[in-house]
Amino acid sequence: MPMMKTRWDIFCTVVDNFGDIGVTWRLARQLVAEHGVTVRLWVDDLRAFERMCPEIDIHTSQQWQQGVEVRHWATDWQPAEAAEVVIAAFACQLPGAYMDAMAEREKTPLWMNLDYLSAEDWVIGCHGLPSVKYKHVQKFFFFPGFQKGTGGLLRERGLLERRRTFQQSPEMQREFLLGLGVNPAQGAQLISLFAYENAGLASWLDALVGDSTPTHLLVPEGRILGDVEQWLGVRGLAAGALHVRDALTVQVLPFVRQDQYDQLLWSCDFNAVRGEDSFVRAQWAARPLLWHIYQQEEDVHLDKLEAFLGLYVSSLSEPARDAISGLWRAWNAGDNMTDHWQSTRKHWPELQKHAETWCLEQASQADLAAALVQFYVNWI
Ligand code: TRH
């Protein structure tokens, strides 16, 4: 087994929110659990990490969590030996002294930049290409993606089987939800809501209030709560809060650990997700979803949104395609959601079936951790 005991360093700067640490923590755990490598995860902000992994001791510079050595990446860098494989997540700048340590290594390390996820076509052409050099150490681009020729998506071994078992078991779902204090009314559809601030939320909630099917909306604590408060006309919403408006029940949940968040997505009929990692997890949940993409300067995120939609909706019937695309575009523009939601509801069975097909299609590709390991094997 070539990977045994290979040492990998993953560097993560938390730019904002939870995606940076969410992706690197997930990758680090998977490399250890499934590929037997030794991983040090360098993180500059342990507080963000603590939200999804409450065991993290934010005052400790070195600790082990689930087989991963977690290091606080402090501004005053202490000398450290370079690993065989070095991953800079999302183009973060490695400490100068560490780059020197890479160059001084007897055997030059493999240095990769793990990029942001995009469905744009150019990603296929750039994945795996050499990037910059530091002294004689070459850096490579590694792009996650949805299509052949990219680095794929993070997906742990057995994830889909665990998801299926959970979704086929009403007891497991009930027990999980009760553990979060959620007890939906008989026949209510469950929707999870994880999003950035969104001016379109009120119109969506208005539509849910008037729906013939009751909805139980589950909102983990986060940036969207301000819009929920405004719509409800209340202040200080926090985990545990529950408000009913006709057909709509709104319940605020705590921000849960990553594994529980997966189960939340698996439990829901529809998931509103955002950024990168929750977006991918909702696809593995195999339920219809709504993506709030991370906004970028000059609206370049809109190209990414269209690129993903282009892939995702291509095998849907035209009316279903128009409905779900319209819903996603309205959500990302902060526009009125009412009509789009109603059109989307008309295509529910098709969208449900499609979510499962899409999930299986994506799962037929190598997962991102395996692709990284393979990249290293090909490189040595
Ligand atoms: O938090 P995000 O918006 O993160 C990011 C960052 O903004 C990043 O800088 C940007 O580049 C990227 O988006 C595109 O969304 P994301 O990626 O979904 O990360 C959220 C993480 O939080 C994910 O790992 C799931 C996890 N999570 C929990 O563990 N528990 C929870 O209750 C919830 C709601 C999420």
Coordinates of C-alpha atoms and ligand atoms in Angstrom, one line a residue:
M1 CA 0.0 0.0 0.0
P2 CA 2.0 3.0 -1.2
M3 CA 0.1 5.5 0.9
M4 CA 0.8 3.9 4.3
K5 CA 2.3 6.5 6.6
T6 CA 2.8 9.1 3.9
R7 CA 2.7 12.5 5.7
W8 CA 0.3 15.1 4.4
D9 CA 0.0 18.7 5.5
I10 CA -3.2 20.6 4.7
F11 CA -3.3 24.4 5.2
C12 CA -6.5 26.2 5.7
T13 CA -7.1 29.9 6.3
V14 CA -10.7 30.6 7.3
V15 CA -11.6 33.5 5.0
D16 CA -15.2 33.7 6.3
N17 CA -18.1 31.4 7.2
F18 CA -17.5 27.7 7.4
G19 CA -16.7 26.3 3.9
D20 CA -12.9 26.6 4.2
I21 CA -12.7 24.6 7.4
G22 CA -15.7 22.4 6.4
V23 CA -14.0 21.1 3.3
T24 CA -10.5 20.7 4.8
W25 CA -11.7 19.0 7.9
R26 CA -13.8 16.6 5.9
L27 CA -10.9 15.8 3.6
A28 CA -8.4 15.4 6.4
R29 CA -10.6 12.9 8.2
Q30 CA -11.2 10.9 5.0
L31 CA -7.5 10.7 4.1
V32 CA -6.8 9.3 7.5
A33 CA -9.7 6.9 7.7
E34 CA -9.7 5.6 4.2
H35 CA -6.1 6.0 2.9
G36 CA -4.1 5.4 6.1
V37 CA -2.0 8.6 5.6
T38 CA -0.8 10.8 8.4
V39 CA -2.5 14.3 8.2
R40 CA -1.7 17.5 9.9
L41 CA -4.4 20.1 9.4
W42 CA -3.1 23.7 9.9
V43 CA -6.0 26.1 10.7
D44 CA -5.7 29.8 11.5
D45 CA -9.1 30.1 13.1
L46 CA -10.0 27.4 15.6
R47 CA -13.2 29.1 16.6
A48 CA -14.9 28.5 13.3
F49 CA -13.7 24.9 13.5
E50 CA -15.2 24.5 17.0
R51 CA -18.7 25.3 15.6
M52 CA -18.7 22.1 13.6
C53 CA -16.5 20.0 15.9
P54 CA -17.2 21.0 19.5
E55 CA -14.3 18.8 20.8
I56 CA -11.8 21.3 19.4
D57 CA -9.8 23.1 22.2
I58 CA -9.4 26.6 20.8
H59 CA -6.5 27.3 23.3
T60 CA -4.3 24.4 22.1
S61 CA -1.8 24.7 19.4
Q62 CA -1.6 20.9 18.8
Q63 CA -4.3 18.3 19.3
W64 CA -5.6 15.1 17.7
Q65 CA -9.2 14.9 16.5
Q66 CA -10.5 11.7 14.8
G67 CA -7.0 10.7 13.9
V68 CA -6.1 14.1 12.4
E69 CA -3.3 16.2 14.0
V70 CA -4.9 19.6 14.2
R71 CA -2.4 22.5 14.5
H72 CA -3.2 26.1 15.2
W73 CA -1.6 28.1 12.3
A74 CA -0.4 31.0 14.3
T75 CA 0.9 34.2 12.9
D76 CA 4.3 33.7 14.6
W77 CA 5.2 30.5 12.6
Q78 CA 7.3 28.0 14.5
P79 CA 9.7 25.9 12.4
A80 CA 8.1 22.6 11.2
E81 CA 9.4 19.9 8.9
A82 CA 7.6 19.8 5.5
A83 CA 5.4 16.8 4.7
E84 CA 5.6 14.6 1.5
V85 CA 2.3 16.0 0.3
V86 CA 1.3 19.6 0.9
I87 CA -2.1 20.9 0.2
A88 CA -2.8 24.7 0.2
A89 CA -6.6 24.9 0.4
F90 CA -8.2 27.7 -1.7
A91 CA -5.0 29.4 -2.7
C92 CA -3.9 30.2 0.8
Q93 CA -0.4 31.5 1.1
L94 CA 1.9 29.1 3.0
P95 CA 4.3 30.5 5.6
G96 CA 7.7 31.5 4.0
A97 CA 9.7 29.3 6.4
Y98 CA 7.5 26.3 5.5
M99 CA 8.1 26.9 1.8
D100 CA 11.8 26.9 2.5
A101 CA 11.4 23.7 4.5
M102 CA 9.7 22.2 1.4
A103 CA 12.6 23.2 -0.8
E104 CA 15.1 21.9 1.6
R105 CA 13.5 18.5 1.8
E106 CA 15.7 15.7 0.5
K107 CA 12.8 14.4 -1.5
T108 CA 10.8 17.3 -3.0
P109 CA 7.2 17.2 -1.8
L110 CA 4.1 17.2 -4.0
W111 CA 2.5 20.7 -3.6
M112 CA -1.1 21.2 -4.6
N113 CA -3.6 24.0 -4.5
L114 CA -7.0 22.6 -3.7
D115 CA -9.3 25.0 -5.6
Y116 CA -12.9 26.2 -5.2
L117 CA -15.6 24.0 -6.7
S118 CA -17.0 25.1 -10.1
A119 CA -18.9 23.4 -12.8
E120 CA -17.4 25.7 -15.5
D121 CA -15.9 23.9 -18.5
W122 CA -12.4 25.5 -18.2
V123 CA -11.9 23.6 -14.9
I124 CA -11.4 20.4 -16.9
G125 CA -8.6 21.9 -18.9
C126 CA -6.8 23.3 -15.8
H127 CA -7.2 20.4 -13.4
G128 CA -3.8 18.9 -12.7
L129 CA -1.7 21.5 -14.5
P130 CA 1.5 22.9 -13.0
S131 CA 1.0 26.3 -11.4
V132 CA 3.8 28.4 -9.9
K133 CA 7.2 27.2 -8.6
Y134 CA 8.9 28.1 -5.3
K135 CA 12.6 27.5 -5.9
H136 CA 12.5 24.0 -7.5
V137 CA 9.2 23.0 -5.8
Q138 CA 6.4 22.9 -8.4
K139 CA 2.8 23.6 -7.4
F140 CA -0.1 21.9 -9.1
F141 CA -3.8 22.9 -9.6
F142 CA -6.3 20.5 -8.2
F143 CA -9.9 21.3 -9.1
P144 CA -12.9 19.6 -7.6
G145 CA -15.7 19.2 -10.1
F146 CA -18.8 17.4 -11.4
Q147 CA -17.4 16.2 -14.7
K148 CA -14.9 13.7 -15.9
G149 CA -11.4 15.2 -16.0
T150 CA -11.9 17.1 -12.7
G151 CA -10.9 16.0 -9.2
G152 CA -14.4 15.0 -8.3
L153 CA -16.3 15.7 -5.1
L154 CA -15.7 14.8 -1.4
R155 CA -17.6 11.6 -0.7
E156 CA -16.8 9.2 2.1
R157 CA -16.8 5.5 1.6
G158 CA -20.3 4.1 2.4
L159 CA -21.9 7.5 2.5
L160 CA -24.7 6.7 0.1
E161 CA -25.4 3.4 1.8
R162 CA -25.6 5.1 5.2
R163 CA -27.9 7.7 3.7
R164 CA -30.2 5.1 2.2
T165 CA -30.5 3.1 5.4
F166 CA -31.4 6.3 7.2
Q167 CA -33.9 7.4 4.6
Q168 CA -35.6 4.0 4.6
S169 CA -36.0 4.0 8.4
P170 CA -38.7 6.3 9.8
E171 CA -37.5 5.3 13.3
M172 CA -33.9 6.6 12.6
Q173 CA -35.3 9.8 11.2
R174 CA -37.7 10.3 14.1
E175 CA -35.1 9.6 16.7
F176 CA -32.6 12.0 15.0
L177 CA -35.2 14.8 14.7
L178 CA -36.4 14.3 18.3
G179 CA -32.8 14.6 19.4
L180 CA -32.9 18.1 17.9
G181 CA -36.3 18.8 19.5
V182 CA -38.1 18.5 16.1
N183 CA -41.5 16.9 16.1
P184 CA -43.1 17.7 12.8
A185 CA -46.9 17.3 12.3
Q186 CA -48.1 14.3 10.4
G187 CA -47.9 14.9 6.7
A188 CA -45.8 18.0 6.9
Q189 CA -43.0 18.4 4.4
L190 CA -39.6 19.2 6.0
I191 CA -37.4 21.9 4.5
S192 CA -34.0 22.9 5.8
L193 CA -32.7 26.4 5.3
F194 CA -29.0 27.3 5.3
A195 CA -28.4 30.5 3.3
Y196 CA -26.8 33.9 3.3
E197 CA -29.0 37.0 3.9
N198 CA -31.7 36.9 1.2
A199 CA -34.3 39.5 0.3
G200 CA -36.3 36.8 -1.5
L201 CA -36.9 34.8 1.7
A202 CA -40.1 36.7 2.7
S203 CA -41.9 35.8 -0.6
W204 CA -40.9 32.2 -0.3
L205 CA -42.2 32.0 3.3
D206 CA -45.4 33.8 2.2
A207 CA -45.9 31.0 -0.4
L208 CA -45.3 28.3 2.2
V209 CA -47.8 29.9 4.5
G210 CA -50.5 29.5 1.8
D211 CA -49.4 26.1 0.6
S212 CA -51.9 23.2 0.8
T213 CA -49.2 21.0 2.2
P214 CA -48.0 22.0 5.7
T215 CA -44.3 22.8 5.9
H216 CA -41.9 22.5 8.9
L217 CA -39.0 24.7 8.1
L218 CA -35.7 24.0 10.0
V219 CA -33.2 26.8 10.2
P220 CA -29.8 26.2 11.8
E221 CA -28.5 29.4 13.5
G222 CA -26.8 31.6 11.0
R223 CA -26.8 34.5 8.7
I224 CA -30.4 34.0 7.4
L225 CA -32.0 34.4 10.8
G226 CA -32.2 38.2 10.5
D227 CA -34.5 37.8 7.5
V228 CA -36.5 35.1 9.3
E229 CA -36.9 37.5 12.3
Q230 CA -38.0 40.3 10.1
W231 CA -40.6 38.1 8.4
L232 CA -41.9 36.8 11.6
G233 CA -41.8 40.2 13.3
V234 CA -39.8 38.9 16.2
R235 CA -36.4 39.6 17.6
G236 CA -33.6 37.5 19.1
L237 CA -34.4 34.2 17.4
A238 CA -32.2 31.4 18.8
A239 CA -32.0 27.7 18.7
G240 CA -35.2 26.2 20.1
A241 CA -37.5 29.0 18.8
L242 CA -40.7 27.7 17.1
H243 CA -43.3 29.9 15.4
V244 CA -46.4 28.8 13.5
R245 CA -48.0 30.9 10.7
D246 CA -50.9 28.9 9.1
A247 CA -49.4 26.1 7.1
L248 CA -45.8 27.0 8.0
T249 CA -43.9 26.1 11.1
V250 CA -40.5 27.7 11.5
Q251 CA -38.1 26.2 13.9
V252 CA -34.6 27.4 14.7
L253 CA -32.0 24.7 15.3
P254 CA -28.5 24.9 16.8
F255 CA -25.6 24.7 14.4
V256 CA -24.9 21.0 14.6
R257 CA -21.8 18.9 13.9
Q258 CA -21.1 18.0 10.3
D259 CA -22.3 14.4 10.6
Q260 CA -25.6 15.6 12.1
Y261 CA -26.0 18.2 9.4
D262 CA -25.8 15.3 6.9
Q263 CA -28.6 13.6 8.7
L264 CA -30.6 16.8 8.7
L265 CA -30.3 17.0 4.9
W266 CA -31.2 13.3 4.6
S267 CA -34.4 13.9 6.7
C268 CA -35.7 16.8 4.7
D269 CA -37.8 16.8 1.5
F270 CA -36.1 19.9 0.2
N271 CA -32.8 21.5 1.3
A272 CA -31.7 25.1 0.8
V273 CA -28.0 25.1 1.0
R274 CA -25.1 27.5 0.2
G275 CA -21.4 27.9 -0.5
E276 CA -19.6 24.8 -1.4
D277 CA -19.7 21.9 1.2
S278 CA -23.3 22.0 2.2
F279 CA -24.2 22.3 -1.5
V280 CA -22.3 19.0 -2.2
R281 CA -23.8 17.3 0.9
A282 CA -27.3 18.2 -0.3
Q283 CA -26.6 16.4 -3.6
W284 CA -25.5 13.3 -1.7
A285 CA -28.8 13.6 0.2
A286 CA -30.6 12.9 -3.1
R287 CA -33.4 15.3 -2.5
P288 CA -34.3 18.4 -4.5
L289 CA -32.3 21.4 -3.4
L290 CA -31.9 25.1 -3.7
W291 CA -28.4 26.6 -3.9
H292 CA -27.5 30.0 -2.6
I293 CA -24.1 30.6 -4.2
Y294 CA -21.3 32.5 -2.5
Q295 CA -21.3 36.0 -4.0
Q296 CA -18.1 37.1 -5.7
E297 CA -16.9 40.4 -7.2
E298 CA -18.2 41.4 -10.6
D299 CA -20.9 38.8 -10.3
V300 CA -18.6 36.0 -11.5
H301 CA -20.5 33.7 -9.3
L302 CA -23.5 34.0 -11.7
D303 CA -21.4 32.2 -14.4
K304 CA -20.8 29.4 -11.9
L305 CA -24.4 29.2 -11.1
E306 CA -25.3 28.9 -14.8
A307 CA -22.6 26.4 -15.4
F308 CA -23.9 24.1 -12.6
L309 CA -27.5 24.6 -13.7
G310 CA -26.5 23.7 -17.3
L311 CA -25.3 20.3 -16.1
Y312 CA -27.9 19.7 -13.4
V313 CA -31.1 20.4 -15.4
S314 CA -30.0 19.0 -18.7
S315 CA -31.9 15.7 -18.4
L316 CA -35.1 17.2 -17.0
S317 CA -38.2 17.9 -19.0
E318 CA -38.4 21.4 -20.3
P319 CA -41.1 22.6 -17.8
A320 CA -39.3 21.1 -14.8
R321 CA -36.0 22.6 -16.1
D322 CA -37.6 26.0 -16.4
A323 CA -39.2 25.8 -12.9
I324 CA -36.1 24.8 -11.0
S325 CA -33.8 27.1 -12.9
G326 CA -36.2 30.0 -12.3
L327 CA -36.3 29.2 -8.6
W328 CA -32.6 29.1 -8.3
R329 CA -32.1 32.3 -10.3
A330 CA -34.7 34.2 -8.3
W331 CA -33.2 33.0 -5.0
N332 CA -29.7 34.2 -6.0
A333 CA -31.0 37.5 -7.2
G334 CA -33.1 38.0 -4.0
D335 CA -36.2 38.2 -6.2
N336 CA -39.7 37.2 -5.5
M337 CA -40.0 33.4 -5.1
T338 CA -43.7 32.9 -5.0
D339 CA -44.5 31.9 -8.6
H340 CA -41.2 30.0 -9.0
W341 CA -42.0 28.0 -5.9
Q342 CA -45.5 27.2 -7.1
S343 CA -44.1 26.1 -10.5
T344 CA -41.4 24.0 -8.9
R345 CA -44.0 22.2 -6.7
K346 CA -45.8 21.1 -9.8
H347 CA -42.8 19.0 -10.9
W348 CA -42.0 17.5 -7.5
P349 CA -42.0 13.8 -8.5
E350 CA -39.8 14.5 -11.4
L351 CA -37.4 16.6 -9.3
Q352 CA -37.3 14.0 -6.6
K353 CA -36.4 11.2 -9.0
H354 CA -33.8 13.5 -10.7
A355 CA -32.1 14.2 -7.4
E356 CA -31.5 10.5 -6.9
T357 CA -30.3 10.0 -10.5
W358 CA -28.0 13.0 -10.2
C359 CA -26.6 11.7 -6.9
L360 CA -25.8 8.3 -8.5
E361 CA -24.3 9.8 -11.6
Q362 CA -22.0 11.9 -9.4
A363 CA -21.1 9.0 -7.2
S364 CA -19.9 7.0 -10.2
Q365 CA -16.8 9.3 -10.4
A366 CA -13.8 8.8 -8.1
D367 CA -14.2 10.8 -4.9
L368 CA -11.9 13.8 -4.3
A369 CA -9.8 12.2 -1.6
A370 CA -9.1 9.1 -3.8
A371 CA -8.4 11.4 -6.7
L372 CA -5.8 13.3 -4.7
V373 CA -4.2 10.0 -3.6
Q374 CA -4.1 8.8 -7.2
F375 CA -2.6 12.1 -8.3
Y376 CA 0.2 11.6 -5.8
V377 CA 0.7 7.9 -6.8
N378 CA 1.0 9.0 -10.5
W379 CA 3.4 11.8 -9.5
I380 CA 5.9 9.7 -7.5
Ligands
TRH1 O1 -20.3 28.5 5.3 P1 -20.3 28.6 3.8 O2 -20.9 29.8 3.2 O3 -18.8 28.6 3.4 C1 -18.1 29.0 2.3 C2 -17.2 30.1 2.7 O4 -17.9 31.4 2.7 C3 -16.0 30.2 1.8 O5 -15.1 31.3 2.1 C4 -16.5 30.2 0.4 O6 -15.4 30.2 -0.4 C5 -17.3 29.0 0.2 O7 -18.5 29.1 1.1 C6 -17.8 28.9 -1.2 O8 -20.9 27.3 3.1 P2 -20.5 25.8 3.0 O9 -19.3 25.7 2.1 O10 -21.6 25.0 2.8 O11 -19.9 25.4 4.5 C7 -20.7 25.2 5.6 C8 -20.1 24.1 6.4 O12 -20.8 24.1 7.7 C9 -20.3 22.7 5.8 O13 -19.2 21.9 6.0 C10 -21.5 22.1 6.5 C11 -21.3 22.7 7.9 N1 -22.5 22.8 8.8 C12 -22.4 22.1 9.9 O14 -21.5 21.4 10.2 N2 -23.5 22.2 10.8 C13 -24.6 23.0 10.5 O15 -25.5 23.1 11.3 C14 -24.6 23.7 9.2 C15 -25.8 24.5 8.9 C16 -23.5 23.6 8.4

